[in-house]
mmCIF file of C-alpha atoms in Angstrom:
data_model
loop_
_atom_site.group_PDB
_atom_site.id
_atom_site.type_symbol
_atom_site.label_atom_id
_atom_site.label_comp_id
_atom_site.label_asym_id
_atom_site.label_seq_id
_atom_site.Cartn_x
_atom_site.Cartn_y
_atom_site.Cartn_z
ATOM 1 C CA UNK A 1 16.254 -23.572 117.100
ATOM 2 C CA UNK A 2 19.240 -21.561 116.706
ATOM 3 C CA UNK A 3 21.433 -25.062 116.859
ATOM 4 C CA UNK A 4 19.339 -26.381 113.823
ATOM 5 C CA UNK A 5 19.014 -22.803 112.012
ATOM 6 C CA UNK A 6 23.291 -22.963 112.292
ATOM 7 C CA UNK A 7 23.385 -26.167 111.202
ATOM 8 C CA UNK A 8 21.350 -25.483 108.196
ATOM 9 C CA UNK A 9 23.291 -23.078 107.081
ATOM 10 C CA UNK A 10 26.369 -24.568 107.318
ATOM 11 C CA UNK A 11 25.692 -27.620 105.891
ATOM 12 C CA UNK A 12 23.591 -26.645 103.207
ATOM 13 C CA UNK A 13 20.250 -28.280 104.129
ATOM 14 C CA UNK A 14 16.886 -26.939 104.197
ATOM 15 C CA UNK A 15 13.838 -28.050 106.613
ATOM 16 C CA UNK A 16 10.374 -29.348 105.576
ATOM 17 C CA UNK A 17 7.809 -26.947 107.201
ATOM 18 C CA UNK A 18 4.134 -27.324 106.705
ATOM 19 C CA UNK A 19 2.545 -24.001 105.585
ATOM 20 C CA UNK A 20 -0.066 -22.917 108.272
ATOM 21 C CA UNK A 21 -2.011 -20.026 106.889
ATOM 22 C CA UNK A 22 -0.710 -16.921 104.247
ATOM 23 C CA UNK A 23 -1.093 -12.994 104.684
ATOM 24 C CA UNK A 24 -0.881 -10.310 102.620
ATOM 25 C CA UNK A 25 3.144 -10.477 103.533
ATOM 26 C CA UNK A 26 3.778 -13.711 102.673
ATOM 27 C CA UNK A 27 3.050 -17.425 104.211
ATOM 28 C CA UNK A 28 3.545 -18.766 107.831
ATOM 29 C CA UNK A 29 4.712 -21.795 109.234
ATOM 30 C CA UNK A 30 6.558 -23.125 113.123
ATOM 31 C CA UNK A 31 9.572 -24.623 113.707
ATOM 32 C CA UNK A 32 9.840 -25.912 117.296
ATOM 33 C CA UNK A 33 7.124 -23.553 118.408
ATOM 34 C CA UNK A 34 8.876 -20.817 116.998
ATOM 35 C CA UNK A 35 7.481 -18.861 113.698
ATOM 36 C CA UNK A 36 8.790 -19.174 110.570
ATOM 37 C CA UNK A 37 7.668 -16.342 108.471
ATOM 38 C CA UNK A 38 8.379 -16.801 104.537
ATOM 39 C CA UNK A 39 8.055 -13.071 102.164
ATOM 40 C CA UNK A 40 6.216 -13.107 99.447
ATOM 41 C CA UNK A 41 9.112 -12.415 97.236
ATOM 42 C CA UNK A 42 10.747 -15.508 98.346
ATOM 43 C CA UNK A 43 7.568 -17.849 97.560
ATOM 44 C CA UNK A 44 8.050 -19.987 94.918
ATOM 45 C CA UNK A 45 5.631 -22.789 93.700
ATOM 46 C CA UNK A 46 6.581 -25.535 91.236
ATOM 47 C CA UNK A 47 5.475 -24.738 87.547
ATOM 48 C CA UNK A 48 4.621 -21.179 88.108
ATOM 49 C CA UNK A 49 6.633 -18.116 87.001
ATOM 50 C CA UNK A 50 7.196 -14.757 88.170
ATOM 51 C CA UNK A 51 5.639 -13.167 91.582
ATOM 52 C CA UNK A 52 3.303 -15.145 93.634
ATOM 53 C CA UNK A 53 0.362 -13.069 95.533
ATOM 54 C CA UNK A 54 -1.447 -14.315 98.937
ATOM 55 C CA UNK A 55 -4.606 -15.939 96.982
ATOM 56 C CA UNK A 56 -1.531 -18.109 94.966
ATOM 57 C CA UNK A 57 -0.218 -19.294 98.336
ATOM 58 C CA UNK A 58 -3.758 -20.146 99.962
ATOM 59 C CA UNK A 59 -4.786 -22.315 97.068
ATOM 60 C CA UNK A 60 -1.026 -24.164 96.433
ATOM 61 C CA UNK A 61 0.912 -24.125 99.769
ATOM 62 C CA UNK A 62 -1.566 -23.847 103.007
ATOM 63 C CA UNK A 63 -1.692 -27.209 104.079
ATOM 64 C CA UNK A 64 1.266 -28.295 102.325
ATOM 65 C CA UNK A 65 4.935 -29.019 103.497
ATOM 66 C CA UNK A 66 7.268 -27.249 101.784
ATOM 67 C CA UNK A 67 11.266 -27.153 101.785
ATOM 68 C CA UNK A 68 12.206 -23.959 103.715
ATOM 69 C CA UNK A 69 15.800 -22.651 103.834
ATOM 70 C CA UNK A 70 16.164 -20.748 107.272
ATOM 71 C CA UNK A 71 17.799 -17.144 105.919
ATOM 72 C CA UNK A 72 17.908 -15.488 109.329
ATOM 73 C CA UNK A 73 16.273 -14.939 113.182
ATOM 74 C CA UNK A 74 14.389 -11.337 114.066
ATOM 75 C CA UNK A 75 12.456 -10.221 116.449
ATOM 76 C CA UNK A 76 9.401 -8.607 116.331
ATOM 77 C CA UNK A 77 7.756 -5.658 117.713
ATOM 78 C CA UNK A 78 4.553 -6.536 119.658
ATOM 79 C CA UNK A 79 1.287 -5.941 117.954
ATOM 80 C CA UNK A 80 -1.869 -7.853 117.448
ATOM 81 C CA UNK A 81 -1.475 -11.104 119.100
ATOM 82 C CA UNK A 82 2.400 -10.377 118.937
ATOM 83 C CA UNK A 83 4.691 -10.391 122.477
ATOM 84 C CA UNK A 84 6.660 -7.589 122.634
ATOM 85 C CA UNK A 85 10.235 -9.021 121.662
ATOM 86 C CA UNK A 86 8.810 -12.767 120.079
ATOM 87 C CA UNK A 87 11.365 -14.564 118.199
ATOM 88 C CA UNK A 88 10.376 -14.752 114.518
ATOM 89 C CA UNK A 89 12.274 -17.212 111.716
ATOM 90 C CA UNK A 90 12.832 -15.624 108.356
ATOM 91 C CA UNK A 91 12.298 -18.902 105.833
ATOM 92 C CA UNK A 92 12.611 -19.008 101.754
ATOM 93 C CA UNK A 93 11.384 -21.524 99.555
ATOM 94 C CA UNK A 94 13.435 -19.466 96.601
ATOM 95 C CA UNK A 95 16.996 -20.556 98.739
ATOM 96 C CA UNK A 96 15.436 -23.783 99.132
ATOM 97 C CA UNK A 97 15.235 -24.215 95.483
ATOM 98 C CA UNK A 98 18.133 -23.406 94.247
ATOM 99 C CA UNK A 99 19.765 -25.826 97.201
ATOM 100 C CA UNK A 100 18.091 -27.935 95.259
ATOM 101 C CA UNK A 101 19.880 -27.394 92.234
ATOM 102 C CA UNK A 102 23.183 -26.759 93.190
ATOM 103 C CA UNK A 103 22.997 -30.180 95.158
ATOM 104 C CA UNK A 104 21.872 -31.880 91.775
ATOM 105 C CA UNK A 105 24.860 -30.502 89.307
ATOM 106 C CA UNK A 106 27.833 -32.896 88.924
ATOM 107 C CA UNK A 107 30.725 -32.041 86.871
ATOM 108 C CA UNK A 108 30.334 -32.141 83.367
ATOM 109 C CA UNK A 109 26.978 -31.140 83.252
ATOM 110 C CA UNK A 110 25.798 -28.936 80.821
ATOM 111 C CA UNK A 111 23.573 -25.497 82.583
ATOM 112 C CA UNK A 112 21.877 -22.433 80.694
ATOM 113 C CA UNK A 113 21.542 -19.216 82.026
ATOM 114 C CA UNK A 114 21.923 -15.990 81.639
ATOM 115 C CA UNK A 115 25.071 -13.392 82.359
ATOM 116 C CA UNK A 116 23.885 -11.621 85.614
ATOM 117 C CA UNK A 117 27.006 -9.875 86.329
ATOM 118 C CA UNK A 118 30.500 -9.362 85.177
ATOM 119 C CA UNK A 119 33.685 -8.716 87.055
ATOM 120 C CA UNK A 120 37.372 -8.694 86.180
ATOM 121 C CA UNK A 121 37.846 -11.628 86.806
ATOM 122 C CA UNK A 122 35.066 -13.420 85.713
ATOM 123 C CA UNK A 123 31.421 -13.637 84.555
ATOM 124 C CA UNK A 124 28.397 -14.693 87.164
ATOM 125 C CA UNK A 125 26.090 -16.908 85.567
ATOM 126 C CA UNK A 126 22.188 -16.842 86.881
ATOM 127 C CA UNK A 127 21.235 -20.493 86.502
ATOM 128 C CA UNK A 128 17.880 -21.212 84.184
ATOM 129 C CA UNK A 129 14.657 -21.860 86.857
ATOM 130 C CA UNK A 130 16.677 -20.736 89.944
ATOM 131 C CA UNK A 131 18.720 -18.044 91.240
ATOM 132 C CA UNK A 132 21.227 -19.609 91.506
ATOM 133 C CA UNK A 133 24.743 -18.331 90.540
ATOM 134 C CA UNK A 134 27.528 -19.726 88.997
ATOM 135 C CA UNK A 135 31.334 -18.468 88.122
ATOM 136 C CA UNK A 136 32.689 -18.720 84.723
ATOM 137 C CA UNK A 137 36.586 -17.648 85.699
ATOM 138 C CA UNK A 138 38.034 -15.358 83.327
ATOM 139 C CA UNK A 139 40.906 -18.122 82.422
ATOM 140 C CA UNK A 140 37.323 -20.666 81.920
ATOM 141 C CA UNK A 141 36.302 -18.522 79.056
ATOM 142 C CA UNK A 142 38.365 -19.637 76.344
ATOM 143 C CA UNK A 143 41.140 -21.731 75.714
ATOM 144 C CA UNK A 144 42.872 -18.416 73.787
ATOM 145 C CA UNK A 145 43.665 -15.489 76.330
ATOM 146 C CA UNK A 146 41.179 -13.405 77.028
ATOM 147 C CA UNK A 147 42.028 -9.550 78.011
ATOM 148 C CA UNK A 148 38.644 -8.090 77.556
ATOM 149 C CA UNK A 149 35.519 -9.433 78.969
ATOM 150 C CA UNK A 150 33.062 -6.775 78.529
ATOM 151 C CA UNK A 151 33.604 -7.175 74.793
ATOM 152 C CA UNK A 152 32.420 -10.881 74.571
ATOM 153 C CA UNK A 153 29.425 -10.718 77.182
ATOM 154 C CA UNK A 154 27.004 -8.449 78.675
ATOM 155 C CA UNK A 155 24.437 -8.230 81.282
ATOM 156 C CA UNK A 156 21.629 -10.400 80.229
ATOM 157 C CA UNK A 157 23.298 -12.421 77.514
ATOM 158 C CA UNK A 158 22.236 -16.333 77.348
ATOM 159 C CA UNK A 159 24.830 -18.833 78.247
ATOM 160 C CA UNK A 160 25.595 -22.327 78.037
ATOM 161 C CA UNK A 161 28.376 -23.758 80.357
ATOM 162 C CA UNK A 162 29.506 -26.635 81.493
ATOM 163 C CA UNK A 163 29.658 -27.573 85.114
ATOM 164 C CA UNK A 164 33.244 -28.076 86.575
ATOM 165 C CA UNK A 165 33.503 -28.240 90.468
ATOM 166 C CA UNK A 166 30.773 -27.688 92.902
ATOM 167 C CA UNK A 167 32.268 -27.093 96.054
ATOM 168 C CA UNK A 168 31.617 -27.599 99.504
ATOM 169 C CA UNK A 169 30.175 -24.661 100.597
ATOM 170 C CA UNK A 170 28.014 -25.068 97.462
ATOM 171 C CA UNK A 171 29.898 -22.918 94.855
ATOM 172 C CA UNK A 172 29.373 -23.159 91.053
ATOM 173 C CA UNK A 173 32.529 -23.389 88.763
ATOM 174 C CA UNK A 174 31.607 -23.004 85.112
ATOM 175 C CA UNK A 175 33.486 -23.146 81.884
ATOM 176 C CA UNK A 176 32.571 -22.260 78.423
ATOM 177 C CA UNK A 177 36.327 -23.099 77.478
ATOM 178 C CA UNK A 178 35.609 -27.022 77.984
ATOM 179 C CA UNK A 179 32.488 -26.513 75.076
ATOM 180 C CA UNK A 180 35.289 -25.576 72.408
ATOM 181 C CA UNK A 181 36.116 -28.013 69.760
ATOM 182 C CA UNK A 182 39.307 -25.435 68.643
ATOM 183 C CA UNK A 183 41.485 -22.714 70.567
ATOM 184 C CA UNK A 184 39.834 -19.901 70.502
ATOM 185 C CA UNK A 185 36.336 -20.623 69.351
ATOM 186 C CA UNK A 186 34.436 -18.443 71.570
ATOM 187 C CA UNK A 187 36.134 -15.646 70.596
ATOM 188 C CA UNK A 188 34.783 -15.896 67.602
ATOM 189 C CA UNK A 189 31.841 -17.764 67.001
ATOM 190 C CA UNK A 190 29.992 -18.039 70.901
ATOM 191 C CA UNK A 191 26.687 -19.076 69.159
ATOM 192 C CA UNK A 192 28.385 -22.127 67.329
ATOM 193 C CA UNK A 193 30.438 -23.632 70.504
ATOM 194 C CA UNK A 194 26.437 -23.412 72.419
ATOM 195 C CA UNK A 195 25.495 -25.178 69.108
ATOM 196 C CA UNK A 196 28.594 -27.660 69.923
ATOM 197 C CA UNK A 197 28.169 -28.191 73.582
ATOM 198 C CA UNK A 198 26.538 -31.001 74.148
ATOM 199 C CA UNK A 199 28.903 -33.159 72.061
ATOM 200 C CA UNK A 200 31.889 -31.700 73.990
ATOM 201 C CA UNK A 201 30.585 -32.350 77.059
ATOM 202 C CA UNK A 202 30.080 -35.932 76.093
ATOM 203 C CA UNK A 203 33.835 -36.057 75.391
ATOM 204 C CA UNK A 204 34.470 -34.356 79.044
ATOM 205 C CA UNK A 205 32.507 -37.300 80.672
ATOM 206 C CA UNK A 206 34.002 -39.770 78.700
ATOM 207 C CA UNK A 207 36.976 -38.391 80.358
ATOM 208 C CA UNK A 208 35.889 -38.186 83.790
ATOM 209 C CA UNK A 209 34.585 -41.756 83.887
ATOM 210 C CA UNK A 210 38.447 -42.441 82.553
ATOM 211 C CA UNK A 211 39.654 -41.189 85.597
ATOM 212 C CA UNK A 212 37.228 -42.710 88.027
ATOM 213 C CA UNK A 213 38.510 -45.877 86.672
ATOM 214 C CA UNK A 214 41.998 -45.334 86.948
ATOM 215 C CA UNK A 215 41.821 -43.979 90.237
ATOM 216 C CA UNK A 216 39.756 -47.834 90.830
ATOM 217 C CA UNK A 217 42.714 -48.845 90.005
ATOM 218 C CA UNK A 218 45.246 -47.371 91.449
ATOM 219 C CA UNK A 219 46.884 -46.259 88.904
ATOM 220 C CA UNK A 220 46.933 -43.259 86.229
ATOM 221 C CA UNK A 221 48.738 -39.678 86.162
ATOM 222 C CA UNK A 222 45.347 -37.420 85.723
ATOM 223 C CA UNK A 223 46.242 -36.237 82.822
ATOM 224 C CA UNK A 224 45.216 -33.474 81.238
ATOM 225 C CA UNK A 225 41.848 -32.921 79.545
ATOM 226 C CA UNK A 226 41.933 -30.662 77.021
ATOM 227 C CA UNK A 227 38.735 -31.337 74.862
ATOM 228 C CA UNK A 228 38.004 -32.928 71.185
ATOM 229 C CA UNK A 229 40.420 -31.406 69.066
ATOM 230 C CA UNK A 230 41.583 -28.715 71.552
ATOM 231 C CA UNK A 231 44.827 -28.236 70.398
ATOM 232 C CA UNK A 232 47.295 -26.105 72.500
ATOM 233 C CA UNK A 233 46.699 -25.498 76.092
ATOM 234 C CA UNK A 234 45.402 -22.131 77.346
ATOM 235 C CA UNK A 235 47.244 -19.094 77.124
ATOM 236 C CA UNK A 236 48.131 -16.479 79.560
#
């Protein structure tokens, strides 16, 4: 169990565990004869929003497999039918979600969301129907420097971003600078480059499949991408 549980969590992978019976805590399921114990707060069931109760889970899940993302391994004081010291899985269907839809973005897809966070050196992006999180680097912003980020976003603000690495260990690189047509642009106007995005992200894919192919054929320098009428390169 502990093999698998590592496993899962290093390789980003979550297990399908049939839901046995909920509580008032949350719903239960085994792995290997071991339980696997899933909170309420990290239930989630496809095309409902916001908390789930115990009745929810009865009528949706019991029954059901699920994908479970293993979180974590306690163990339990005895009570009830409980050993003293029994092993006990901590699961999430939430984590197994948003696996989900890390795993699915590519580069050059367009995500909404909105601002969850904001550091110096960047803003954290809460992904639309997940929890996910993504990075929009403070150099990712615009293509004009940017000294100042609490004056463009705040905590809460919708976003729209474009996709630009996932990495292995399942990190999400956004960029709003990719979505502007000029230098500068969402300094100004952030409504009109959302307004904008989906035709510059066309013009990023367009661009990516122009590498693939010259990679195909051995051939090419990269070059650099630097959107439809981007102008100058980034500043700063």
């Amino acid at each position: 169990v502990r093999q698998v549980s590592q496993y899962c969590a290093e390789e980003g992978e979550a297990l399908r565990l049939r839901v046995l019976k909920a509580n008032g805590g949350g719903a239960l399921s085994r792995f290997e004869g071991v339980e696997v114990f899933v909170p309420l707060k990290d239930v989630v069931v496809d095309g409902l929003e916001g908390p789930v109760d115990a009745d929810v889970v009865q009528e949706r899940l019991v029954g059901n497999e699920v994908p479970v993302s293993l979180v974590r391994e306690e163990v339990v004081e005895g009570h009830g039918s409980r050993r003293s010291g029994q092993r006990q899985l901590i699961g999430s269907l939430r984590a197994a979600r948003d696996l989900r839809v890390v795993q699915a973005l590519r580069p050059g897809a367009l995500v909404q969301g909105q601002v969850k966070s904001l550091a110096p050196f960047g803003v954290f992006v809460e992904l639309d129907a997940s929890s996910a999180v993504g990075l929009v680097h403070i150099s990712d912003i615009s293509r004009a420097f940017v000294d100042d980020i609490d004056a463009l976003f705040a905590v809460g603000d919708p976003i729209t971003a474009m996709v630009t690495a996932v990495s292995e260990d399942l990190k999400v690189s956004l960029s709003t600078a990719e979505l502007e047509a000029s230098r500068g642009d969402m300094l100004e106007d952030r409504q009109a480059v959302y307004a904008g995005a989906e035709e510059q992200a066309v013009h990023f894919r367009e661009y990516l499949a122009g590498l693939e192919e010259d990679e195909g054929e051995g051939g090419g320098d990269g070059g650099n991408w630097e959107g439809e009428g981007a102008g100058d390169l980034k500043e700063g």
